[in-house]
Amino acid sequence: MLKLTMVEFFLICIPESFIIIWGVLVISKKHITKIQYIIFSLSSALVTFSARYLPIHFGIHTIIS
């Protein structure tokens, strides 16, 4: 189980999900509104944060995310 504090969530997880969503949009050449971009990124960060709190072995949370 990989614990993630709230500070790490705000400093690492949220910016990381913004970059991942941006990369996916660039590769797929899709255009979305800013509010959709923010919603997708924050929901991705929440899923990652939640998956890291599951009682599973290290590495499995990456597959779930």
Short mmCIF file of C-alpha atoms in Angstrom, two decimals:
data_model
loop_
_atom_site.label_atom_id
_atom_site.label_comp_id
_atom_site.label_asym_id
_atom_site.label_seq_id
_atom_site.Cartn_x
_atom_site.Cartn_y
_atom_site.Cartn_z
CA MET A 1 0.00 0.00 0.00
CA LEU A 2 1.42 3.36 -1.03
CA LYS A 3 0.16 6.17 1.15
CA LEU A 4 -0.08 9.64 -0.32
CA THR A 5 -0.44 12.71 1.88
CA MET A 6 -2.62 15.66 0.96
CA VAL A 7 0.47 17.82 0.35
CA GLU A 8 1.81 15.25 -2.11
CA PHE A 9 -1.63 15.09 -3.72
CA PHE A 10 -1.64 18.84 -4.39
CA LEU A 11 2.04 19.16 -5.31
CA ILE A 12 2.53 15.95 -7.32
CA CYS A 13 -0.68 14.18 -8.29
CA ILE A 14 -2.71 17.12 -9.63
CA PRO A 15 0.06 18.65 -11.81
CA GLU A 16 1.00 15.19 -13.04
CA SER A 17 -2.58 14.49 -14.14
CA PHE A 18 -2.78 17.88 -15.89
CA ILE A 19 0.34 16.97 -17.89
CA ILE A 20 -0.94 13.47 -18.72
CA ILE A 21 -4.33 14.76 -19.93
CA TRP A 22 -2.60 17.49 -21.96
CA GLY A 23 -0.32 14.90 -23.57
CA VAL A 24 -3.26 12.68 -24.48
CA LEU A 25 -5.06 15.65 -26.05
CA VAL A 26 -1.98 16.65 -28.06
CA ILE A 27 -1.41 13.13 -29.35
CA SER A 28 -5.08 12.62 -30.26
CA LYS A 29 -5.37 16.16 -31.71
CA LYS A 30 -8.60 16.77 -29.81
CA HIS A 31 -9.83 20.12 -28.58
CA ILE A 32 -11.85 20.51 -25.38
CA THR A 33 -12.88 23.48 -23.29
CA LYS A 34 -10.84 24.61 -20.30
CA ILE A 35 -13.52 23.51 -17.84
CA GLN A 36 -13.58 20.01 -19.35
CA TYR A 37 -9.79 19.90 -19.16
CA ILE A 38 -9.86 20.84 -15.48
CA ILE A 39 -12.62 18.33 -14.69
CA PHE A 40 -10.83 15.48 -16.50
CA SER A 41 -7.54 16.29 -14.80
CA LEU A 42 -8.99 16.55 -11.30
CA SER A 43 -11.01 13.36 -11.70
CA SER A 44 -7.88 11.57 -12.93
CA ALA A 45 -6.00 12.83 -9.88
CA LEU A 46 -8.78 11.66 -7.55
CA VAL A 47 -8.82 8.18 -9.12
CA THR A 48 -5.06 7.94 -8.71
CA PHE A 49 -5.27 9.17 -5.12
CA SER A 50 -8.03 6.67 -4.32
CA ALA A 51 -6.23 3.76 -6.01
CA ARG A 52 -3.12 4.36 -3.92
CA TYR A 53 -5.13 3.92 -0.73
CA LEU A 54 -6.37 0.46 -1.70
CA PRO A 55 -4.79 -2.41 0.26
CA ILE A 56 -2.95 -3.87 -2.75
CA HIS A 57 0.67 -4.51 -3.67
CA PHE A 58 2.89 -1.78 -5.05
CA GLY A 59 2.53 -1.44 -8.83
CA ILE A 60 -1.05 -2.68 -9.08
CA HIS A 61 -2.37 0.83 -8.36
CA THR A 62 -0.65 2.01 -11.56
CA ILE A 63 -2.63 -0.51 -13.62
CA ILE A 64 -5.87 0.56 -11.93
CA SER A 65 -5.17 4.23 -12.55
#
